[in-house]
Amino acid sequence: MLATPSTPVALLRASPLPSLEARILLTHVLGWRPTQLITRGDEPMDEADVERFRTLEARRVAGEPVAQLVGAREFFGLDFDVTPDVLIPRPETELLVETALSAMDGLSRPRLLDLGTGTGAIAVAIASMRPDARVWALDRSTQALAVATRNAARLLDAKRPGGAVTLMQSDWYASLDATLRFEVIVSNPPYIASGDPHLAEGDLRFEPRGALTDEADGLSAIREIVAGAPTRLVPKGVLWIEHGYDQSAAVRELLVAQGFTQVRSERDLAGIERISGGVWAAGNS
Ligand code: GLN
């Protein structure tokens, strides 16, 4: 007797994965939109597609992040390429984008610097919302820069008035032209302390360690970013940094000690103080 051919519906029903994850892997394999799983869910599938799905499913069961398996993650309504060389964009980071966009309200052709850009998600999302903004995106990792370069080229209008995003290999500010000044500096730096058990759990096991931890107390990258910002910001320029759920008071303290004013934190959708920032007022030094 011939085996019944597998259908998308049957594979989803039999999958040990959470339904959403199984659906993402299956639409990836089939090249379908999510709604097609409903309209075409009973069609027999090619054996090769079934095999590809089962392979991805097994890798997911073994822990690999969905975003790496399909090579993509949506962030701020844009579809970013993702590889194992970059941090997977997180929904809570959209708060950093929104806050930077508010800070740019009323400014014409603002200059924005994104430190440790990874996928380029923050810089590209801001650049897409503010076509006039001039955007610099830096990363220490050349592999990450290759991913960010692809994302910027694919997701941004080549003729945007602010020009192409300037992508540069740099250890924080080190390679930046010393005369450049910015209205806004943002960063989602590695902020997990080296001994944090989360590094050995979930998706984090598969993401680049250098994007997650500073190999110290979790605040060393943030200290460097805060210390270097005053000489890079215009008067009244702002700095906003993403940090861990329990780091907001420490980061505000660093900002105040550096001489920033209007220092405050903003809460993410889970109610956690997720980003902190301040204004570099004219005249303080
Ligand atoms: N948000 C990530 C996490 O805790 C960490 C990213 C980072 O260190 N910037 O899963």
PDB file of N, CA and C in Angstrom, residues 158-255:
ATOM      1  N   ALA A 158      17.576  53.507  -2.112  1.00  0.00           N
ATOM      2  CA  ALA A 158      18.922  53.909  -2.542  1.00  0.00           C
ATOM      3  C   ALA A 158      19.005  55.427  -2.723  1.00  0.00           C
ATOM      4  N   LYS A 159      17.839  56.052  -2.948  1.00  0.00           N
ATOM      5  CA  LYS A 159      17.854  57.499  -3.189  1.00  0.00           C
ATOM      6  C   LYS A 159      17.386  58.288  -1.977  1.00  0.00           C
ATOM      7  N   ARG A 160      17.426  57.692  -0.770  1.00  0.00           N
ATOM      8  CA  ARG A 160      16.961  58.438   0.400  1.00  0.00           C
ATOM      9  C   ARG A 160      17.812  59.702   0.552  1.00  0.00           C
ATOM     10  N   PRO A 161      17.169  60.837   0.907  1.00  0.00           N
ATOM     11  CA  PRO A 161      17.894  62.110   0.954  1.00  0.00           C
ATOM     12  C   PRO A 161      19.074  62.107   1.924  1.00  0.00           C
ATOM     13  N   GLY A 162      18.978  61.321   3.001  1.00  0.00           N
ATOM     14  CA  GLY A 162      20.087  61.263   3.967  1.00  0.00           C
ATOM     15  C   GLY A 162      21.281  60.474   3.464  1.00  0.00           C
ATOM     16  N   GLY A 163      21.110  59.809   2.323  1.00  0.00           N
ATOM     17  CA  GLY A 163      22.202  59.019   1.753  1.00  0.00           C
ATOM     18  C   GLY A 163      22.264  57.628   2.361  1.00  0.00           C
ATOM     19  N   ALA A 164      23.189  56.825   1.845  1.00  0.00           N
ATOM     20  CA  ALA A 164      23.345  55.459   2.348  1.00  0.00           C
ATOM     21  C   ALA A 164      23.833  55.500   3.794  1.00  0.00           C
ATOM     22  N   VAL A 165      23.464  54.490   4.560  1.00  0.00           N
ATOM     23  CA  VAL A 165      24.002  54.348   5.919  1.00  0.00           C
ATOM     24  C   VAL A 165      25.500  54.093   5.808  1.00  0.00           C
ATOM     25  N   THR A 166      26.285  54.811   6.614  1.00  0.00           N
ATOM     26  CA  THR A 166      27.734  54.594   6.627  1.00  0.00           C
ATOM     27  C   THR A 166      28.052  53.465   7.597  1.00  0.00           C
ATOM     28  N   LEU A 167      28.479  52.328   7.051  1.00  0.00           N
ATOM     29  CA  LEU A 167      28.801  51.173   7.893  1.00  0.00           C
ATOM     30  C   LEU A 167      30.312  51.089   8.049  1.00  0.00           C
ATOM     31  N   MET A 168      30.761  50.967   9.296  1.00  0.00           N
ATOM     32  CA  MET A 168      32.200  51.006   9.546  1.00  0.00           C
ATOM     33  C   MET A 168      32.609  49.995  10.597  1.00  0.00           C
ATOM     34  N   GLN A 169      33.745  49.367  10.373  1.00  0.00           N
ATOM     35  CA  GLN A 169      34.310  48.478  11.385  1.00  0.00           C
ATOM     36  C   GLN A 169      34.953  49.357  12.448  1.00  0.00           C
ATOM     37  N   SER A 170      34.514  49.193  13.696  1.00  0.00           N
ATOM     38  CA  SER A 170      35.043  50.041  14.757  1.00  0.00           C
ATOM     39  C   SER A 170      34.757  49.425  16.120  1.00  0.00           C
ATOM     40  N   ASP A 171      35.746  49.500  16.991  1.00  0.00           N
ATOM     41  CA  ASP A 171      35.558  49.078  18.377  1.00  0.00           C
ATOM     42  C   ASP A 171      34.978  50.297  19.105  1.00  0.00           C
ATOM     43  N   TRP A 172      33.668  50.298  19.328  1.00  0.00           N
ATOM     44  CA  TRP A 172      32.930  51.482  19.789  1.00  0.00           C
ATOM     45  C   TRP A 172      33.349  52.694  18.955  1.00  0.00           C
ATOM     46  N   TYR A 173      33.855  53.774  19.579  1.00  0.00           N
ATOM     47  CA  TYR A 173      34.106  54.999  18.802  1.00  0.00           C
ATOM     48  C   TYR A 173      35.464  55.007  18.090  1.00  0.00           C
ATOM     49  N   ALA A 174      36.286  53.978  18.320  1.00  0.00           N
ATOM     50  CA  ALA A 174      37.719  54.054  17.987  1.00  0.00           C
ATOM     51  C   ALA A 174      38.023  54.507  16.553  1.00  0.00           C
ATOM     52  N   SER A 175      37.272  54.009  15.565  1.00  0.00           N
ATOM     53  CA  SER A 175      37.629  54.309  14.166  1.00  0.00           C
ATOM     54  C   SER A 175      36.872  55.502  13.598  1.00  0.00           C
ATOM     55  N   LEU A 176      36.077  56.129  14.451  1.00  0.00           N
ATOM     56  CA  LEU A 176      35.236  57.230  13.977  1.00  0.00           C
ATOM     57  C   LEU A 176      36.074  58.504  13.821  1.00  0.00           C
ATOM     58  N   ASP A 177      35.847  59.225  12.727  1.00  0.00           N
ATOM     59  CA  ASP A 177      36.512  60.517  12.518  1.00  0.00           C
ATOM     60  C   ASP A 177      36.246  61.412  13.735  1.00  0.00           C
ATOM     61  N   ALA A 178      37.296  61.923  14.338  1.00  0.00           N
ATOM     62  CA  ALA A 178      37.178  62.673  15.596  1.00  0.00           C
ATOM     63  C   ALA A 178      36.384  63.967  15.448  1.00  0.00           C
ATOM     64  N   THR A 179      36.207  64.443  14.225  1.00  0.00           N
ATOM     65  CA  THR A 179      35.484  65.711  14.053  1.00  0.00           C
ATOM     66  C   THR A 179      33.969  65.510  13.896  1.00  0.00           C
ATOM     67  N   LEU A 180      33.527  64.253  13.736  1.00  0.00           N
ATOM     68  CA  LEU A 180      32.089  64.011  13.541  1.00  0.00           C
ATOM     69  C   LEU A 180      31.309  64.293  14.822  1.00  0.00           C
ATOM     70  N   ARG A 181      30.129  64.908  14.674  1.00  0.00           N
ATOM     71  CA  ARG A 181      29.242  65.154  15.811  1.00  0.00           C
ATOM     72  C   ARG A 181      27.842  64.660  15.453  1.00  0.00           C
ATOM     73  N   PHE A 182      27.121  64.208  16.481  1.00  0.00           N
ATOM     74  CA  PHE A 182      25.808  63.593  16.259  1.00  0.00           C
ATOM     75  C   PHE A 182      24.743  64.251  17.133  1.00  0.00           C
ATOM     76  N   GLU A 183      23.532  64.281  16.597  1.00  0.00           N
ATOM     77  CA  GLU A 183      22.385  64.718  17.405  1.00  0.00           C
ATOM     78  C   GLU A 183      21.917  63.577  18.313  1.00  0.00           C
ATOM     79  N   VAL A 184      22.069  62.346  17.823  1.00  0.00           N
ATOM     80  CA  VAL A 184      21.598  61.183  18.587  1.00  0.00           C
ATOM     81  C   VAL A 184      22.624  60.046  18.492  1.00  0.00           C
ATOM     82  N   ILE A 185      22.940  59.451  19.649  1.00  0.00           N
ATOM     83  CA  ILE A 185      23.734  58.213  19.684  1.00  0.00           C
ATOM     84  C   ILE A 185      22.871  57.150  20.350  1.00  0.00           C
ATOM     85  N   VAL A 186      22.817  55.961  19.734  1.00  0.00           N
ATOM     86  CA  VAL A 186      22.076  54.843  20.323  1.00  0.00           C
ATOM     87  C   VAL A 186      22.958  53.603  20.329  1.00  0.00           C
ATOM     88  N   SER A 187      22.650  52.699  21.248  1.00  0.00           N
ATOM     89  CA  SER A 187      23.361  51.422  21.250  1.00  0.00           C
ATOM     90  C   SER A 187      22.567  50.360  22.003  1.00  0.00           C
ATOM     91  N   ASN A 188      22.631  49.141  21.476  1.00  0.00           N
ATOM     92  CA  ASN A 188      22.196  47.955  22.221  1.00  0.00           C
ATOM     93  C   ASN A 188      23.451  47.095  22.397  1.00  0.00           C
ATOM     94  N   PRO A 189      24.266  47.409  23.400  1.00  0.00           N
ATOM     95  CA  PRO A 189      25.580  46.766  23.541  1.00  0.00           C
ATOM     96  C   PRO A 189      25.470  45.424  24.258  1.00  0.00           C
ATOM     97  N   PRO A 190      26.544  44.638  24.284  1.00  0.00           N
ATOM     98  CA  PRO A 190      26.533  43.428  25.114  1.00  0.00           C
ATOM     99  C   PRO A 190      26.462  43.837  26.582  1.00  0.00           C
ATOM    100  N   TYR A 191      25.395  43.412  27.276  1.00  0.00           N
ATOM    101  CA  TYR A 191      25.217  43.861  28.670  1.00  0.00           C
ATOM    102  C   TYR A 191      24.989  42.719  29.645  1.00  0.00           C
ATOM    103  N   ILE A 192      25.158  41.494  29.194  1.00  0.00           N
ATOM    104  CA  ILE A 192      24.979  40.356  30.105  1.00  0.00           C
ATOM    105  C   ILE A 192      26.319  40.066  30.787  1.00  0.00           C
ATOM    106  N   ALA A 193      26.298  39.929  32.105  1.00  0.00           N
ATOM    107  CA  ALA A 193      27.535  39.642  32.843  1.00  0.00           C
ATOM    108  C   ALA A 193      28.064  38.261  32.460  1.00  0.00           C
ATOM    109  N   SER A 194      29.394  38.117  32.512  1.00  0.00           N
ATOM    110  CA  SER A 194      30.027  36.900  31.974  1.00  0.00           C
ATOM    111  C   SER A 194      29.525  35.617  32.642  1.00  0.00           C
ATOM    112  N   GLY A 195      29.184  35.690  33.929  1.00  0.00           N
ATOM    113  CA  GLY A 195      28.775  34.470  34.634  1.00  0.00           C
ATOM    114  C   GLY A 195      27.275  34.208  34.606  1.00  0.00           C
ATOM    115  N   ASP A 196      26.518  35.039  33.875  1.00  0.00           N
ATOM    116  CA  ASP A 196      25.058  34.909  33.899  1.00  0.00           C
ATOM    117  C   ASP A 196      24.612  33.577  33.287  1.00  0.00           C
ATOM    118  N   PRO A 197      23.831  32.785  34.028  1.00  0.00           N
ATOM    119  CA  PRO A 197      23.414  31.477  33.509  1.00  0.00           C
ATOM    120  C   PRO A 197      22.559  31.553  32.239  1.00  0.00           C
ATOM    121  N   HIS A 198      21.933  32.716  31.976  1.00  0.00           N
ATOM    122  CA  HIS A 198      21.119  32.831  30.757  1.00  0.00           C
ATOM    123  C   HIS A 198      21.934  32.588  29.486  1.00  0.00           C
ATOM    124  N   LEU A 199      23.258  32.844  29.574  1.00  0.00           N
ATOM    125  CA  LEU A 199      24.105  32.654  28.384  1.00  0.00           C
ATOM    126  C   LEU A 199      24.110  31.195  27.932  1.00  0.00           C
ATOM    127  N   ALA A 200      23.787  30.298  28.844  1.00  0.00           N
ATOM    128  CA  ALA A 200      23.789  28.863  28.519  1.00  0.00           C
ATOM    129  C   ALA A 200      22.377  28.355  28.250  1.00  0.00           C
ATOM    130  N   GLU A 201      21.421  29.272  28.009  1.00  0.00           N
ATOM    131  CA  GLU A 201      20.024  28.869  27.822  1.00  0.00           C
ATOM    132  C   GLU A 201      19.451  29.409  26.509  1.00  0.00           C
ATOM    133  N   GLY A 202      18.492  28.665  25.963  1.00  0.00           N
ATOM    134  CA  GLY A 202      17.678  29.150  24.834  1.00  0.00           C
ATOM    135  C   GLY A 202      18.492  29.616  23.642  1.00  0.00           C
ATOM    136  N   ASP A 203      17.923  30.611  22.948  1.00  0.00           N
ATOM    137  CA  ASP A 203      18.560  31.128  21.734  1.00  0.00           C
ATOM    138  C   ASP A 203      19.971  31.651  21.990  1.00  0.00           C
ATOM    139  N   LEU A 204      20.219  32.170  23.204  1.00  0.00           N
ATOM    140  CA  LEU A 204      21.502  32.814  23.495  1.00  0.00           C
ATOM    141  C   LEU A 204      22.691  31.885  23.248  1.00  0.00           C
ATOM    142  N   ARG A 205      22.471  30.567  23.405  1.00  0.00           N
ATOM    143  CA  ARG A 205      23.555  29.598  23.168  1.00  0.00           C
ATOM    144  C   ARG A 205      24.054  29.647  21.736  1.00  0.00           C
ATOM    145  N   PHE A 206      23.201  30.123  20.814  1.00  0.00           N
ATOM    146  CA  PHE A 206      23.541  30.075  19.393  1.00  0.00           C
ATOM    147  C   PHE A 206      23.902  31.449  18.835  1.00  0.00           C
ATOM    148  N   GLU A 207      23.797  32.481  19.663  1.00  0.00           N
ATOM    149  CA  GLU A 207      24.104  33.840  19.194  1.00  0.00           C
ATOM    150  C   GLU A 207      25.554  34.177  19.522  1.00  0.00           C
ATOM    151  N   PRO A 208      26.147  35.143  18.790  1.00  0.00           N
ATOM    152  CA  PRO A 208      27.563  35.442  19.029  1.00  0.00           C
ATOM    153  C   PRO A 208      27.776  35.962  20.455  1.00  0.00           C
ATOM    154  N   ARG A 209      28.669  35.311  21.167  1.00  0.00           N
ATOM    155  CA  ARG A 209      28.905  35.657  22.566  1.00  0.00           C
ATOM    156  C   ARG A 209      29.299  37.132  22.728  1.00  0.00           C
ATOM    157  N   GLY A 210      30.059  37.632  21.752  1.00  0.00           N
ATOM    158  CA  GLY A 210      30.513  39.025  21.802  1.00  0.00           C
ATOM    159  C   GLY A 210      29.386  40.036  21.677  1.00  0.00           C
ATOM    160  N   ALA A 211      28.222  39.601  21.197  1.00  0.00           N
ATOM    161  CA  ALA A 211      27.074  40.508  21.112  1.00  0.00           C
ATOM    162  C   ALA A 211      26.244  40.475  22.379  1.00  0.00           C
ATOM    163  N   LEU A 212      26.530  39.503  23.243  1.00  0.00           N
ATOM    164  CA  LEU A 212      25.701  39.303  24.435  1.00  0.00           C
ATOM    165  C   LEU A 212      26.379  39.759  25.713  1.00  0.00           C
ATOM    166  N   THR A 213      27.650  39.360  25.873  1.00  0.00           N
ATOM    167  CA  THR A 213      28.333  39.657  27.129  1.00  0.00           C
ATOM    168  C   THR A 213      29.620  40.449  26.910  1.00  0.00           C
ATOM    169  N   ASP A 214      29.925  41.299  27.881  1.00  0.00           N
ATOM    170  CA  ASP A 214      31.173  42.068  27.868  1.00  0.00           C
ATOM    171  C   ASP A 214      32.308  41.271  28.515  1.00  0.00           C
ATOM    172  N   GLU A 215      31.996  40.031  28.908  1.00  0.00           N
ATOM    173  CA  GLU A 215      32.955  39.175  29.621  1.00  0.00           C
ATOM    174  C   GLU A 215      33.408  39.824  30.937  1.00  0.00           C
ATOM    175  N   ALA A 216      32.536  40.674  31.477  1.00  0.00           N
ATOM    176  CA  ALA A 216      32.854  41.333  32.750  1.00  0.00           C
ATOM    177  C   ALA A 216      31.562  41.434  33.559  1.00  0.00           C
ATOM    178  N   ASP A 217      31.293  42.602  34.135  1.00  0.00           N
ATOM    179  CA  ASP A 217      30.131  42.748  35.009  1.00  0.00           C
ATOM    180  C   ASP A 217      28.843  43.113  34.273  1.00  0.00           C
ATOM    181  N   GLY A 218      28.909  43.212  32.943  1.00  0.00           N
ATOM    182  CA  GLY A 218      27.725  43.557  32.161  1.00  0.00           C
ATOM    183  C   GLY A 218      27.602  45.044  31.884  1.00  0.00           C
ATOM    184  N   LEU A 219      28.424  45.859  32.554  1.00  0.00           N
ATOM    185  CA  LEU A 219      28.314  47.310  32.383  1.00  0.00           C
ATOM    186  C   LEU A 219      29.544  47.922  31.699  1.00  0.00           C
ATOM    187  N   SER A 220      30.535  47.108  31.359  1.00  0.00           N
ATOM    188  CA  SER A 220      31.792  47.701  30.877  1.00  0.00           C
ATOM    189  C   SER A 220      31.625  48.338  29.494  1.00  0.00           C
ATOM    190  N   ALA A 221      30.847  47.728  28.608  1.00  0.00           N
ATOM    191  CA  ALA A 221      30.618  48.345  27.296  1.00  0.00           C
ATOM    192  C   ALA A 221      29.828  49.641  27.479  1.00  0.00           C
ATOM    193  N   ILE A 222      28.843  49.593  28.361  1.00  0.00           N
ATOM    194  CA  ILE A 222      28.006  50.778  28.609  1.00  0.00           C
ATOM    195  C   ILE A 222      28.862  51.925  29.176  1.00  0.00           C
ATOM    196  N   ARG A 223      29.785  51.596  30.079  1.00  0.00           N
ATOM    197  CA  ARG A 223      30.704  52.625  30.611  1.00  0.00           C
ATOM    198  C   ARG A 223      31.489  53.298  29.490  1.00  0.00           C
ATOM    199  N   GLU A 224      31.992  52.477  28.565  1.00  0.00           N
ATOM    200  CA  GLU A 224      32.788  53.018  27.462  1.00  0.00           C
ATOM    201  C   GLU A 224      31.950  53.908  26.551  1.00  0.00           C
ATOM    202  N   ILE A 225      30.733  53.466  26.288  1.00  0.00           N
ATOM    203  CA  ILE A 225      29.839  54.232  25.415  1.00  0.00           C
ATOM    204  C   ILE A 225      29.474  55.569  26.059  1.00  0.00           C
ATOM    205  N   VAL A 226      29.168  55.545  27.358  1.00  0.00           N
ATOM    206  CA  VAL A 226      28.824  56.782  28.084  1.00  0.00           C
ATOM    207  C   VAL A 226      30.023  57.724  28.121  1.00  0.00           C
ATOM    208  N   ALA A 227      31.198  57.175  28.405  1.00  0.00           N
ATOM    209  CA  ALA A 227      32.397  58.020  28.542  1.00  0.00           C
ATOM    210  C   ALA A 227      32.776  58.687  27.227  1.00  0.00           C
ATOM    211  N   GLY A 228      32.518  58.009  26.101  1.00  0.00           N
ATOM    212  CA  GLY A 228      32.928  58.560  24.811  1.00  0.00           C
ATOM    213  C   GLY A 228      31.902  59.476  24.174  1.00  0.00           C
ATOM    214  N   ALA A 229      30.684  59.479  24.706  1.00  0.00           N
ATOM    215  CA  ALA A 229      29.604  60.215  24.042  1.00  0.00           C
ATOM    216  C   ALA A 229      29.767  61.744  24.063  1.00  0.00           C
ATOM    217  N   PRO A 230      30.189  62.349  25.201  1.00  0.00           N
ATOM    218  CA  PRO A 230      30.216  63.813  25.240  1.00  0.00           C
ATOM    219  C   PRO A 230      31.009  64.465  24.108  1.00  0.00           C
ATOM    220  N   THR A 231      32.136  63.892  23.727  1.00  0.00           N
ATOM    221  CA  THR A 231      32.929  64.520  22.664  1.00  0.00           C
ATOM    222  C   THR A 231      32.360  64.237  21.276  1.00  0.00           C
ATOM    223  N   ARG A 232      31.331  63.375  21.204  1.00  0.00           N
ATOM    224  CA  ARG A 232      30.734  63.047  19.892  1.00  0.00           C
ATOM    225  C   ARG A 232      29.366  63.679  19.704  1.00  0.00           C
ATOM    226  N   LEU A 233      28.781  64.218  20.772  1.00  0.00           N
ATOM    227  CA  LEU A 233      27.439  64.780  20.681  1.00  0.00           C
ATOM    228  C   LEU A 233      27.492  66.285  20.472  1.00  0.00           C
ATOM    229  N   VAL A 234      26.551  66.791  19.699  1.00  0.00           N
ATOM    230  CA  VAL A 234      26.366  68.245  19.614  1.00  0.00           C
ATOM    231  C   VAL A 234      25.762  68.706  20.945  1.00  0.00           C
ATOM    232  N   PRO A 235      25.849  69.999  21.267  1.00  0.00           N
ATOM    233  CA  PRO A 235      25.139  70.498  22.435  1.00  0.00           C
ATOM    234  C   PRO A 235      23.653  70.131  22.326  1.00  0.00           C
ATOM    235  N   LYS A 236      23.070  69.618  23.389  1.00  0.00           N
ATOM    236  CA  LYS A 236      21.689  69.112  23.450  1.00  0.00           C
ATOM    237  C   LYS A 236      21.500  67.774  22.720  1.00  0.00           C
ATOM    238  N   GLY A 237      22.607  67.174  22.285  1.00  0.00           N
ATOM    239  CA  GLY A 237      22.519  65.842  21.682  1.00  0.00           C
ATOM    240  C   GLY A 237      22.147  64.821  22.744  1.00  0.00           C
ATOM    241  N   VAL A 238      21.525  63.712  22.308  1.00  0.00           N
ATOM    242  CA  VAL A 238      21.069  62.716  23.279  1.00  0.00           C
ATOM    243  C   VAL A 238      21.730  61.361  23.057  1.00  0.00           C
ATOM    244  N   LEU A 239      21.876  60.646  24.165  1.00  0.00           N
ATOM    245  CA  LEU A 239      22.394  59.277  24.148  1.00  0.00           C
ATOM    246  C   LEU A 239      21.349  58.368  24.764  1.00  0.00           C
ATOM    247  N   TRP A 240      21.000  57.272  24.073  1.00  0.00           N
ATOM    248  CA  TRP A 240      20.085  56.268  24.622  1.00  0.00           C
ATOM    249  C   TRP A 240      20.718  54.887  24.491  1.00  0.00           C
ATOM    250  N   ILE A 241      20.703  54.146  25.590  1.00  0.00           N
ATOM    251  CA  ILE A 241      21.337  52.825  25.627  1.00  0.00           C
ATOM    252  C   ILE A 241      20.339  51.786  26.127  1.00  0.00           C
ATOM    253  N   GLU A 242      20.291  50.635  25.434  1.00  0.00           N
ATOM    254  CA  GLU A 242      19.511  49.504  25.948  1.00  0.00           C
ATOM    255  C   GLU A 242      20.357  48.759  26.974  1.00  0.00           C
ATOM    256  N   HIS A 243      19.669  48.207  27.992  1.00  0.00           N
ATOM    257  CA  HIS A 243      20.404  47.483  29.033  1.00  0.00           C
ATOM    258  C   HIS A 243      19.543  46.375  29.612  1.00  0.00           C
ATOM    259  N   GLY A 244      20.109  45.633  30.553  1.00  0.00           N
ATOM    260  CA  GLY A 244      19.391  44.508  31.159  1.00  0.00           C
ATOM    261  C   GLY A 244      18.302  44.972  32.112  1.00  0.00           C
ATOM    262  N   TYR A 245      17.426  44.040  32.466  1.00  0.00           N
ATOM    263  CA  TYR A 245      16.238  44.356  33.264  1.00  0.00           C
ATOM    264  C   TYR A 245      16.566  44.964  34.636  1.00  0.00           C
ATOM    265  N   ASP A 246      17.782  44.684  35.141  1.00  0.00           N
ATOM    266  CA  ASP A 246      18.134  45.154  36.493  1.00  0.00           C
ATOM    267  C   ASP A 246      19.258  46.197  36.470  1.00  0.00           C
ATOM    268  N   GLN A 247      19.503  46.794  35.302  1.00  0.00           N
ATOM    269  CA  GLN A 247      20.646  47.712  35.175  1.00  0.00           C
ATOM    270  C   GLN A 247      20.268  49.182  35.081  1.00  0.00           C
ATOM    271  N   SER A 248      18.974  49.519  35.122  1.00  0.00           N
ATOM    272  CA  SER A 248      18.577  50.906  34.825  1.00  0.00           C
ATOM    273  C   SER A 248      19.177  51.899  35.824  1.00  0.00           C
ATOM    274  N   ALA A 249      19.142  51.590  37.109  1.00  0.00           N
ATOM    275  CA  ALA A 249      19.672  52.533  38.107  1.00  0.00           C
ATOM    276  C   ALA A 249      21.174  52.730  37.900  1.00  0.00           C
ATOM    277  N   ALA A 250      21.886  51.650  37.634  1.00  0.00           N
ATOM    278  CA  ALA A 250      23.339  51.740  37.428  1.00  0.00           C
ATOM    279  C   ALA A 250      23.661  52.571  36.185  1.00  0.00           C
ATOM    280  N   VAL A 251      22.870  52.402  35.122  1.00  0.00           N
ATOM    281  CA  VAL A 251      23.147  53.143  33.887  1.00  0.00           C
ATOM    282  C   VAL A 251      22.799  54.630  34.069  1.00  0.00           C
ATOM    283  N   ARG A 252      21.707  54.909  34.756  1.00  0.00           N
ATOM    284  CA  ARG A 252      21.376  56.318  35.033  1.00  0.00           C
ATOM    285  C   ARG A 252      22.480  56.979  35.851  1.00  0.00           C
ATOM    286  N   GLU A 253      23.009  56.233  36.804  1.00  0.00           N
ATOM    287  CA  GLU A 253      24.096  56.750  37.639  1.00  0.00           C
ATOM    288  C   GLU A 253      25.335  57.083  36.796  1.00  0.00           C
ATOM    289  N   LEU A 254      25.648  56.211  35.844  1.00  0.00           N
ATOM    290  CA  LEU A 254      26.793  56.464  34.948  1.00  0.00           C
ATOM    291  C   LEU A 254      26.556  57.727  34.127  1.00  0.00           C
ATOM    292  N   LEU A 255      25.336  57.891  33.632  1.00  0.00           N
ATOM    293  CA  LEU A 255      25.008  59.052  32.804  1.00  0.00           C
ATOM    294  C   LEU A 255      25.107  60.348  33.622  1.00  0.00           C
TER     295      LEU A 255
END
